[in-house]
Each structure stands twice: as structure tokens, then as C-alpha cells.
CSV table of C-alpha atoms in Angstrom, one decimal:
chain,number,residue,atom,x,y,z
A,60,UNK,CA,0.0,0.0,0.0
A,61,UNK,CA,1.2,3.7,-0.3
A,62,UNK,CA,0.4,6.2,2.2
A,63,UNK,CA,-2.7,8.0,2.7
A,64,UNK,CA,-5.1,4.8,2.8
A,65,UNK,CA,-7.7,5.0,4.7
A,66,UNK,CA,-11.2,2.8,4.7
A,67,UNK,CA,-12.3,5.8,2.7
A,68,UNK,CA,-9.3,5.2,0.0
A,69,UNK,CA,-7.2,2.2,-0.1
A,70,UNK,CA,-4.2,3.6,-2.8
A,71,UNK,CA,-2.4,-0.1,-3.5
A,72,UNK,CA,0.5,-1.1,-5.8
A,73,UNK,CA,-0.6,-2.7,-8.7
A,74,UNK,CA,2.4,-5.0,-9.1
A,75,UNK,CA,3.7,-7.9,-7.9
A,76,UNK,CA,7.9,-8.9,-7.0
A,77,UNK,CA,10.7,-10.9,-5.7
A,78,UNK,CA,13.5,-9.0,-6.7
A,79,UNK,CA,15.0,-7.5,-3.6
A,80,UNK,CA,18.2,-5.9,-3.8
A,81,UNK,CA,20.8,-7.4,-1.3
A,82,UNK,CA,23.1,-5.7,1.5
A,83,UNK,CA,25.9,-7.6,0.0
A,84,UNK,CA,25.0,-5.6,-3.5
A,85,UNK,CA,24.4,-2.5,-1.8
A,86,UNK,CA,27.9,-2.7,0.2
A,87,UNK,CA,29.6,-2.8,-3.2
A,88,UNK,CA,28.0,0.6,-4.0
A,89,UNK,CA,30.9,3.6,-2.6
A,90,UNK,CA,30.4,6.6,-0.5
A,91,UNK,CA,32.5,9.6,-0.8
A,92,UNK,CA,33.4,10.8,2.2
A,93,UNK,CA,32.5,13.8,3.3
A,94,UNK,CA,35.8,14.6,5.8
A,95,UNK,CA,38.1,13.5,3.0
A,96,UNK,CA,36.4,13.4,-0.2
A,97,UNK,CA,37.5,9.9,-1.2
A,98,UNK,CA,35.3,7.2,-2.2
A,99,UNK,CA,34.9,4.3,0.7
A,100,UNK,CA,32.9,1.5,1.7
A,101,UNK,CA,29.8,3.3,3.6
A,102,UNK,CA,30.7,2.0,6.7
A,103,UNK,CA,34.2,3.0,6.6
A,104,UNK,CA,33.3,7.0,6.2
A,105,UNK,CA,32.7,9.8,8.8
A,106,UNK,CA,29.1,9.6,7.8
A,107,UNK,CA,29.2,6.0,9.9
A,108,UNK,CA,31.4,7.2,12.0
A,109,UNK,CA,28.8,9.3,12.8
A,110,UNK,CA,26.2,6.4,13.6
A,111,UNK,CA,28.5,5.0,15.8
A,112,UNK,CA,29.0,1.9,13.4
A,113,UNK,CA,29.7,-1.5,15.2
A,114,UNK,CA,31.4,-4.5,13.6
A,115,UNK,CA,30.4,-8.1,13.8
A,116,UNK,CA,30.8,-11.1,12.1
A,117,UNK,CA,28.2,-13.4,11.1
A,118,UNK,CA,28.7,-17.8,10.8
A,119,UNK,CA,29.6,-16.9,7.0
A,120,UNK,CA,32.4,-15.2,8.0
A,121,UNK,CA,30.6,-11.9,6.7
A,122,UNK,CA,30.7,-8.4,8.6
A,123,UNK,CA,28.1,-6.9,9.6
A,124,UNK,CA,27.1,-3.6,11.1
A,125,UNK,CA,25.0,-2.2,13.0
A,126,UNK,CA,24.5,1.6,14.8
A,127,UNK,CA,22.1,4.4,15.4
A,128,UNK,CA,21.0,7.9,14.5
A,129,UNK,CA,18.3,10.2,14.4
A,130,UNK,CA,20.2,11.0,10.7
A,131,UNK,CA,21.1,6.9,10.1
A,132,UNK,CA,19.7,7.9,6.5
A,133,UNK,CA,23.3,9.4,5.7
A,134,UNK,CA,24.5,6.1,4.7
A,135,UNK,CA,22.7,6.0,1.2
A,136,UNK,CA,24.5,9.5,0.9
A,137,UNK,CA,26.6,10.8,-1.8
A,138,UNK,CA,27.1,7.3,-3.4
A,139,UNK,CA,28.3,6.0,-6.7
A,140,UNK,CA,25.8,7.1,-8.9
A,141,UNK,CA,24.8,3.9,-10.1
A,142,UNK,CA,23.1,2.9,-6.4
A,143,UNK,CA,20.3,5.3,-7.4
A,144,UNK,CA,19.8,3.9,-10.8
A,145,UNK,CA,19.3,0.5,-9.4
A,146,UNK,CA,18.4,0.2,-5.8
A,147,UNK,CA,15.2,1.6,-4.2
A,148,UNK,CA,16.0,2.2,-0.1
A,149,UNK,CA,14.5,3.4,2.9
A,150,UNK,CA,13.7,7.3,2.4
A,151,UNK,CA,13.6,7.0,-1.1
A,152,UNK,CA,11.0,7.8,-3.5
A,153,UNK,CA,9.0,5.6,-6.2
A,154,UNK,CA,7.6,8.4,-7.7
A,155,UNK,CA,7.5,12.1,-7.7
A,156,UNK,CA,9.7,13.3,-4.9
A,157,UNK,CA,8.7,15.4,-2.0
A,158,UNK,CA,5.1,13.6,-1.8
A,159,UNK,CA,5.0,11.8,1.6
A,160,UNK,CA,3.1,9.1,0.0
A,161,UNK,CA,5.9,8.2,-2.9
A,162,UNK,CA,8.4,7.6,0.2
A,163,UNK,CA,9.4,4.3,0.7
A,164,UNK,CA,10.0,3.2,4.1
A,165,UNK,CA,11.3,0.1,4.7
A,166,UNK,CA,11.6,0.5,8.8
A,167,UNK,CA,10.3,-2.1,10.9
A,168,UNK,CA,8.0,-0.6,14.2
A,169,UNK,CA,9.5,-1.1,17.2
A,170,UNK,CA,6.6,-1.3,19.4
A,171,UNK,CA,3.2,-3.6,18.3
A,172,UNK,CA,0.3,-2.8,16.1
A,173,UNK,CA,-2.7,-3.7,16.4
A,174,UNK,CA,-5.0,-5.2,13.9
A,175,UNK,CA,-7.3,-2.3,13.1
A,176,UNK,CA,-3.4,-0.6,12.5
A,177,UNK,CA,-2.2,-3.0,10.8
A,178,UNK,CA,-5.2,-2.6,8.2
A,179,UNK,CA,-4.1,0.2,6.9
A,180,UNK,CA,-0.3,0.8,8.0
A,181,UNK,CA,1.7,1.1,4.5
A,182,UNK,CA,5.8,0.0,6.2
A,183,UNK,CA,7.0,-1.1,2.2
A,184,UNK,CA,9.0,-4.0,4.2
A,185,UNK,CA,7.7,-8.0,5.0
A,186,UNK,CA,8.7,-7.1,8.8
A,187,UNK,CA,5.7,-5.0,10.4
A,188,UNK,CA,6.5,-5.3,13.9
A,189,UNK,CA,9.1,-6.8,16.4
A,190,UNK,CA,6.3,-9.6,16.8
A,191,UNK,CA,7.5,-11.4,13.6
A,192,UNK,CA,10.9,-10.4,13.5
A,193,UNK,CA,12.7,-14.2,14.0
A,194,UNK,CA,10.7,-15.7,11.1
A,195,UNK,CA,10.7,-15.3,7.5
A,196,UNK,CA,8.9,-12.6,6.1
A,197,UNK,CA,6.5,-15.0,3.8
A,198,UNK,CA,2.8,-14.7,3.0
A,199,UNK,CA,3.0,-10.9,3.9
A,200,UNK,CA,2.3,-9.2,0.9
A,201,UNK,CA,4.1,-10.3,-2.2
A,202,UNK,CA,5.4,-6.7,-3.2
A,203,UNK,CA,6.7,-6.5,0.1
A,204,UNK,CA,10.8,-6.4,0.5
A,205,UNK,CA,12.2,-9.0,2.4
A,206,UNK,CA,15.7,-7.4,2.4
A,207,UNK,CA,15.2,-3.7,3.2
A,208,UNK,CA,15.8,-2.4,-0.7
A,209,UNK,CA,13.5,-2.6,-3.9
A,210,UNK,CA,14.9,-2.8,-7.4
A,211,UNK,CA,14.7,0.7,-9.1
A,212,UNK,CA,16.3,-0.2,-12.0
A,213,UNK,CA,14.2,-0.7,-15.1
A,214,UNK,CA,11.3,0.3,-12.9
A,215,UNK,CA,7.9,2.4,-13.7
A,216,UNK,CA,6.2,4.4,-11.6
A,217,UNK,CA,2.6,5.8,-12.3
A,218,UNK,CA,1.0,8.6,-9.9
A,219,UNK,CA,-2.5,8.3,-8.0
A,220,UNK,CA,-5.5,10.4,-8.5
A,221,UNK,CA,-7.1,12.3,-5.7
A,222,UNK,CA,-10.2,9.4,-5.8
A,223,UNK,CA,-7.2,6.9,-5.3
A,224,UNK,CA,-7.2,5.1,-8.9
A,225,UNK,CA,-3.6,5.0,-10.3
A,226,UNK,CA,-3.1,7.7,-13.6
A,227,UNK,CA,-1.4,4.7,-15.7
A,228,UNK,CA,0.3,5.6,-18.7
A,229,UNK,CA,2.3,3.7,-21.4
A,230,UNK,CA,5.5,2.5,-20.2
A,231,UNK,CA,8.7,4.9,-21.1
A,232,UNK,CA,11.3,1.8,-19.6
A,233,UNK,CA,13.6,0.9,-22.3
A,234,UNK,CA,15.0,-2.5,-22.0
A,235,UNK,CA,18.4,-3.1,-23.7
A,236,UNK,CA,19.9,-5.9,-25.6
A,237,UNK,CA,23.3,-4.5,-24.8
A,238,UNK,CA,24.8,-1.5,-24.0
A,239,UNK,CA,28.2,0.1,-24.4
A,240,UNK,CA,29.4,-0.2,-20.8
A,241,UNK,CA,29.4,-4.3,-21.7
A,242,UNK,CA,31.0,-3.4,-24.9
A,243,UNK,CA,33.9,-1.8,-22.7
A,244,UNK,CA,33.6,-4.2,-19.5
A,245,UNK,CA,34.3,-7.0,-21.9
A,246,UNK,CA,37.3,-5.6,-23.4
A,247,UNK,CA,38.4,-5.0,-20.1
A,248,UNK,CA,38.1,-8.8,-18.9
A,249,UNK,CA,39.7,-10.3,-22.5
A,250,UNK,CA,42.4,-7.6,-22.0
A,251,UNK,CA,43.8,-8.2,-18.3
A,252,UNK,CA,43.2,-12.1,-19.4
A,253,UNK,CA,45.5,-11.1,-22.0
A,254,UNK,CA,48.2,-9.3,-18.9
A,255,UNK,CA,47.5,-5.8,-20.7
A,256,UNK,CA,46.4,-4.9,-17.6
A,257,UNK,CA,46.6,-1.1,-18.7
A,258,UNK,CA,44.2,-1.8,-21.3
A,259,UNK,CA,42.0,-3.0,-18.9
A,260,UNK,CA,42.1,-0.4,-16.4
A,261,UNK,CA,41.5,2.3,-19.6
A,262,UNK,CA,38.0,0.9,-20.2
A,263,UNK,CA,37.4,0.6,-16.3
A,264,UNK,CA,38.0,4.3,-15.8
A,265,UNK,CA,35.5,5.1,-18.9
A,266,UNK,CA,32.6,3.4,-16.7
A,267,UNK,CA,34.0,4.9,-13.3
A,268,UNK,CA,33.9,8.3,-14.9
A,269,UNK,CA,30.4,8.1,-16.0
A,270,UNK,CA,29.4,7.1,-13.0
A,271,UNK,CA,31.0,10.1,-11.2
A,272,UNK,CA,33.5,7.9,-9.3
A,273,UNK,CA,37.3,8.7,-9.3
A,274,UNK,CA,39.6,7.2,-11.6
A,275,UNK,CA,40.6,3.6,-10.2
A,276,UNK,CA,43.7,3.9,-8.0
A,277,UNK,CA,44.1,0.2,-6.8
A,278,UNK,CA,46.4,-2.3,-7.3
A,279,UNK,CA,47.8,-2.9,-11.0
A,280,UNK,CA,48.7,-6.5,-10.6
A,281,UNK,CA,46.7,-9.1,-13.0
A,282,UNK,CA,45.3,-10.1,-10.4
A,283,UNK,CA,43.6,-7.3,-8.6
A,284,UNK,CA,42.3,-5.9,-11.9
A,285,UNK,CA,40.6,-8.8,-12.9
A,286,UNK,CA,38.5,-8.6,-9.0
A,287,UNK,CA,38.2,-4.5,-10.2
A,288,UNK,CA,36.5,-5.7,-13.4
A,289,UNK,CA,34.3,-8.2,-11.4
A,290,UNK,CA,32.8,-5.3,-9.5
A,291,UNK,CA,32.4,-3.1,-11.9
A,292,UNK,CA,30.3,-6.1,-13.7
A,293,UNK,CA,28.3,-6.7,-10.9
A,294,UNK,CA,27.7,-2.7,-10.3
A,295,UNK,CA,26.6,-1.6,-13.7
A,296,UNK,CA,24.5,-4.6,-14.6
A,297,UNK,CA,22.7,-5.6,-11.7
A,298,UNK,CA,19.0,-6.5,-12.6
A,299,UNK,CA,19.5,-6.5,-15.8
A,300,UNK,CA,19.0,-9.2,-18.5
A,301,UNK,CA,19.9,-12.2,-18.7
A,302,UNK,CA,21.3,-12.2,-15.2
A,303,UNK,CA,25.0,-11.0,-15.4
A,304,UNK,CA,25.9,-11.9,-12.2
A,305,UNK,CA,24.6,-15.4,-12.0
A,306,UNK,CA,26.2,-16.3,-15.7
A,307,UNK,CA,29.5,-14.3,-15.0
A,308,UNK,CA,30.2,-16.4,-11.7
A,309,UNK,CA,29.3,-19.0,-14.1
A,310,UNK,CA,32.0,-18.5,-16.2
A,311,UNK,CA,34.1,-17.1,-13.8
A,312,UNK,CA,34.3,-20.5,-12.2
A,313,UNK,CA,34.7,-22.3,-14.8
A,314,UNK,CA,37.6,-20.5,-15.9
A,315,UNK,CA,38.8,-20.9,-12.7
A,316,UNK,CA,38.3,-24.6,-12.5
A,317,UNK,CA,36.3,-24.3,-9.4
A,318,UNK,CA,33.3,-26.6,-8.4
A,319,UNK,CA,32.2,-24.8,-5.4
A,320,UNK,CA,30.7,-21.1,-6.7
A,321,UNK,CA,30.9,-19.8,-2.5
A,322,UNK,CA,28.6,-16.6,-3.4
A,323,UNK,CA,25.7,-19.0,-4.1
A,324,UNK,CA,26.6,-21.2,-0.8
A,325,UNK,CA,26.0,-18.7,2.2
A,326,UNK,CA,22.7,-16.9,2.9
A,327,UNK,CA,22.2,-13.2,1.2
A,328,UNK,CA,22.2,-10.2,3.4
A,329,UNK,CA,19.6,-7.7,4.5
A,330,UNK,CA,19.2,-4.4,6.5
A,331,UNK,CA,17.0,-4.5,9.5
A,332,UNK,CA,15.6,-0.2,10.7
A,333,UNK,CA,14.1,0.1,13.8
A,334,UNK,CA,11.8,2.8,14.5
A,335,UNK,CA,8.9,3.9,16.3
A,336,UNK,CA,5.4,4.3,14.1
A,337,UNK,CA,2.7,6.4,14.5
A,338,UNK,CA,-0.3,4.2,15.5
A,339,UNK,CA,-3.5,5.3,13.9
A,340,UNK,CA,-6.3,4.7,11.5
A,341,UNK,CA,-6.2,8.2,10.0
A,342,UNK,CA,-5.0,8.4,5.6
A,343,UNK,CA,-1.7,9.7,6.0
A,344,UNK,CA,-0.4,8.7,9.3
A,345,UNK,CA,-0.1,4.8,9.6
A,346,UNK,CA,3.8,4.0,7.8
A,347,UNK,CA,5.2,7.2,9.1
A,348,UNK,CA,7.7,7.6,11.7
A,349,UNK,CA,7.3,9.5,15.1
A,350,UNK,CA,9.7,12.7,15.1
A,351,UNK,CA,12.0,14.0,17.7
A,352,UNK,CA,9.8,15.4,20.6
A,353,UNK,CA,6.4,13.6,19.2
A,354,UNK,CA,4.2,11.1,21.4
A,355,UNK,CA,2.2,8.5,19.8
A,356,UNK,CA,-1.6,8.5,20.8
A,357,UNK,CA,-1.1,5.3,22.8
A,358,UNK,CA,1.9,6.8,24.8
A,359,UNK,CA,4.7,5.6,22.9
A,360,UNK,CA,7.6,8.2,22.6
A,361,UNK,CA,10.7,9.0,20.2
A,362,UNK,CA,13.6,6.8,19.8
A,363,UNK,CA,16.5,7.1,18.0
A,364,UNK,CA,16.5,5.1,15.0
A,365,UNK,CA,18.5,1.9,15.2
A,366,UNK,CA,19.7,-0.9,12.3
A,367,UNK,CA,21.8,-3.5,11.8
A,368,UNK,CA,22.8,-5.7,8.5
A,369,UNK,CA,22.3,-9.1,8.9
A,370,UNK,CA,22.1,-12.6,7.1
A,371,UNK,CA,18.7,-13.8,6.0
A,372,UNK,CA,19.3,-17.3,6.9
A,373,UNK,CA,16.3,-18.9,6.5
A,374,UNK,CA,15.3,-22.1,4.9
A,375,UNK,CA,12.8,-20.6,2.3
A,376,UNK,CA,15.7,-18.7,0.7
A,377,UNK,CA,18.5,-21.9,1.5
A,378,UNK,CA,20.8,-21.3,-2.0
A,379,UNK,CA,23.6,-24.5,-2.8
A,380,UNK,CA,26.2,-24.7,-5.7
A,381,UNK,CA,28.7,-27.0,-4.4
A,382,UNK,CA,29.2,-29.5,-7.2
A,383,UNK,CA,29.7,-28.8,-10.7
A,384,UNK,CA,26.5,-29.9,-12.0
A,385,UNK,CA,25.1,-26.9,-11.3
A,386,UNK,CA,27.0,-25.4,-14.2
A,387,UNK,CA,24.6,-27.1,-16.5
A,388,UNK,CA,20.5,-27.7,-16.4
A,389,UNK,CA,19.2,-31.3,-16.7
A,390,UNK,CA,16.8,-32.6,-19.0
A,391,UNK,CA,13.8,-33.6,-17.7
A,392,UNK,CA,12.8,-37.9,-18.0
A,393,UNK,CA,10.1,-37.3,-20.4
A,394,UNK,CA,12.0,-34.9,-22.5
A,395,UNK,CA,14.8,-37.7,-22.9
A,396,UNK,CA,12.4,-40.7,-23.3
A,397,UNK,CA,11.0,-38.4,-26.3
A,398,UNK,CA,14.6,-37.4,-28.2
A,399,UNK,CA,16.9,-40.4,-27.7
A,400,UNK,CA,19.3,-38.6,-29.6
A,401,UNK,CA,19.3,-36.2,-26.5
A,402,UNK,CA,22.0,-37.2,-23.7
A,403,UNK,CA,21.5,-35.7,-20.1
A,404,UNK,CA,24.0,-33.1,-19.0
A,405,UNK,CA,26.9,-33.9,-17.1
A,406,UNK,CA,26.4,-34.9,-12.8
A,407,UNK,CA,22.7,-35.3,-13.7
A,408,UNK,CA,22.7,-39.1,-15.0
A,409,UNK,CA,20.4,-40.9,-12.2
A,410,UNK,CA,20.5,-37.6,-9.9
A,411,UNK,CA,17.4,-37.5,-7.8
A,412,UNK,CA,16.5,-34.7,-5.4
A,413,UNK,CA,15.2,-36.1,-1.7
A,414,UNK,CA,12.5,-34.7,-0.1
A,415,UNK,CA,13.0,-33.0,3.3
A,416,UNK,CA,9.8,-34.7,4.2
């Protein structure tokens, strides 16, 4: 639901998803930091410094952080350009900016709601409350994130009317069947397989520039510009078709003579915000945050917001690639009983999955 519904006017999305951007995705989006200028990981700036950022790690082996702020929305901040072209976060619009009921909020209410809240509360997230915080956010509300971000990229947004019906239009989304920054990310990865490593790093910079990021200052070994033109793949293409990421790990691995694709073995990462909600059956107010100094109805005061990044490790969203098999889809029985010239695909011969049951 957006904002302003009430049992007068319910204004609800009229679309349907399951692709969630993930805090492993957004971590690989820089921040430039304001003290210094340079371009960081968002947790390594003064902005986080700021939040008073704490470090963990997770049974993956994965950091995560966690910290507080009445301004926590300072880490989606001055970042590589290419976060707001694809990833859709808490405090961000989807639609026409400055309109309290475009704004996405993907915090999760700190205190309970009742039902007749509930009803028409609006939180864009699959968490509504602390009561269902240790489960999986399923059967909630399919256009409901489960990881704290929404795809932008690729993404159309119509506008309500004052009665509450959506003002549709045609579609203006272009979809593209390639686009020069693969031209020039390709050339990259054949030149630093081909040790013209300054070759490479040429057609890096010609993305980085676009983007408004600074030229790329790492490492020049073979090496660590081949992991440079990895991320650069996975920035400028995520969402888009036919699924870069999967297909470039894919080959990647291959290349690599790896079995074991460790990305696709370890639960993906989500942002969990904690506020405090106003409580109330009024258009307009359910889905919005209490302010500094305001009192909800029911007694409930101000907090400080808090968050921490975390691993959705739950069994509904259990990924596995740790035998080679994977590389390749198997034919179903019926298709090979119906082309004998067929032959299944390598690991799959007599493979049978077991039911948990």
C-alpha cells in the first residue's frame, strides 16, 4: 500500500515482486566521504562514524554492522551514482519526490500494532513489527521487501489520483539488448586475461567516470584488476537481462576450475531499521515515523532510530552450488524418453533430489 489509505481510499500497488536488492550488493556501492572526499565502503566513512558503526561477524564469516542515528539515513548518501539507478532504499522515493506518499519506508515498528493498525499501516518491508521479527517474512504481501531495498532499475512508476485510482500511462522503460558499458567491461576482462592490464584499467575508468566515481587507483597486478573488473560487472549490470551476475560467476568458475561457486553457498544479506510508528487509523499517518519530541496516541515516545545488517538465513531462501553440476541444467525424463538422440547433462545421469519430508 502507499500512504494515505484509509477505509475511505485504499491507494495499493498494482504489481507484484521478488527481486529484492541485497546488502551484499548494496555494500559494493561507494560513499564519498564527506571529511576526506574519497570514495569508501559506507561503513568506513565519517558519515558511519557518525552512527556510531559496530562490527560483527556473522557464521559466514561476513561483517556486519550495526549503529544508530536520528540521521542513520546518511548512509545511502553521496554514493556512486549507479546505487540510485538501481536500488530503491528506505527514504527513497517511487515516484514524484517530495510527496509523503511516494516515500518508501522500509523500517520495521518497534513497538506492536494492532490489527485495526495493521489494516491500513503502508511499512513497504515483510517485517511490520518486532512480533515477527525471528521468522521469515512470507505470505505478507508479495510486493513486500524481504531485504530492506527494492529494485529501481528498469522500474515504472505511475501517480495516483485524488479518488485513489492509479493515472497509468504507457511505459517509457527501455529495455536493452546491450549497452556500451558491456562493450567496454568486456574488453576489459579479454584484456587483463590477455596481462595488458593497462588496457583494462582504460576501459574501467571510462565506466568509473560516467558514473561520477574517481579514476581507479588500486592495485595494477593481473590479479587485482581482474577482481576491479568483477565489481564493476556486478555494479553496472545488476538486474538487468539475462542475469549477469549469475552467468559471470558461471564462467568465472569455470575459468577458474572451481566446483564450489561460494557466493551461491552462504545466505544473502539484508538491513533490518528500527523505529517507532505512529499508531492510527487516519490516511496519511499509519507507515510514518514518530519525530524527535512527538508522542504516539497510545503513549509511545521517540527513539532514535537503530539498524543492523544481517544474514537472511532462512530455509525458504537456502541457496547450494557446491558441485559442478550446477554449471549445466538437466533434462527432464520425459524430454529424454522423447529425443533419444538427446544425452543428459553432465552430474545429472540418475541424480534425484530427496524430499526434506
Amino acid at each position: 500500500m502507499y500512504y494515505g489509505n484509509s477505509d475511505k481510499v485504499t491507494r495499493s500497488w498494482s504489481f507484484r515482486t521478488g527481486l529484492f536488492p541485497t546488502q551484499d550488493l548494496v555494500d559494493c556501492y561507494l560513499q564519498k566521504d564527506e571529511a576526506d572526499g574519497k570514495w569508501k565502503h559506507w561503513w568506513e566513512t565519517k558519515q558511519a562514524r557518525d552512527l556510531n558503526i559496530a562490527v560483527t561477524t556473522d557464521k559466514d564469516g561476513n561483517k556486519e554492522y550495526s549503529g544508530s542515528g536520528d540521521d542513520y539515513r546518511k548512509m545511502f548518501e553521496n554514493r556512486d551514482k549507479r546505487f540510485y539507478a538501481t536500488v530503491t532504499y528506505d527514504g527513497a522515493y517511487m515516484g514524484p519526490t517530495n510527496n509523503p506518499i511516494y516515500q518508501i519506508q522500509t523500517w520495521i515498528d518497534k513497538t506492536t500494532m494492532d490489527e485495526k493498525t495493521l489494516q491500513y499501516s503502508s511499512l513497504h518491508t515483510g517485517y511490520r513489527n518486532m512480533e515477527t521479527i525471528e521468522s521469515a517474512p512470507t505470505n505478507r504481501g508479495s510486493a513486500q521487501t524481504i531485504s530492506g531495498y527494492y529494485s529501481r532499475k528498469s522500474s515504472h512508476f505511475d501517480q495516483f489520483n485524488d479518488d485513489g485510482t492509479l493515472k497509468t500511462n504507457q511505459r517509457t522503460t527501455c529495455y536493452f539488448n546491450i549497452r556500451y558499458a558491456e562493450v567496454l567491461l568486456n574488453l576489459a576482462e579479454a584484456a587483463v586475461n590477455l596481462d595488458k592490464s593497462a588496457e583494462a584499467i582504460a576501459q574501467i575508468n571510462k565506466i568509473r567516470e560516467r558514473a561520477g566515481m574517481s579514476a581507479y587507483d588500486g592495485a595494477t597486478g593481473k590479479q587485482s584488476v581482474y577482481d576491479e573488473v568483477k565489481e564493476e560487472r556486478r555494479l553496472e549490470f545488476a538486474f538487468e537481462n539475462p542475469g549477469f551476475r549469475y552467468f559471470d560467476l558461471l564462467r568465472w568458475g569455470e575459468a577458474e576450475g572451481k566446483t564450489v561457486i561460494p557466493e551461491l553457498n552462504k545466505a544473502s544479506r539484508g538491513i533490518m531499521i528500527f523505529r517507532v510508528g505512529k499508531h492510527s487509523n487516519i490516511a496519511g499517518e499509519n507507515g510514518v515515523a514518530l519525530e524527535p519530541g512527538e508522542t504516539n496516541t497510545d503513549g509511545k515516545n521517540y527513539e532514535t532510530p537503530t539498524f543492523r545488517t544481517y544474514p537472511m538465513d532462512f530455509s525458504y531462501y537456502k541457496r547450494k552450488f557446491d558441485n559442478v553440476r550446477y554449471c549445466f541444467t538437466p533434462y527432464a525424463a520425459t524430454m529424454l524418453i522423447s529425443n533419444k538422440q538427446i544425452q543428459q547433462n553432465p552430474g545429472w545421469h540418475g541424480f534425484k533430489y530427496q524430499s526434506n519430508n
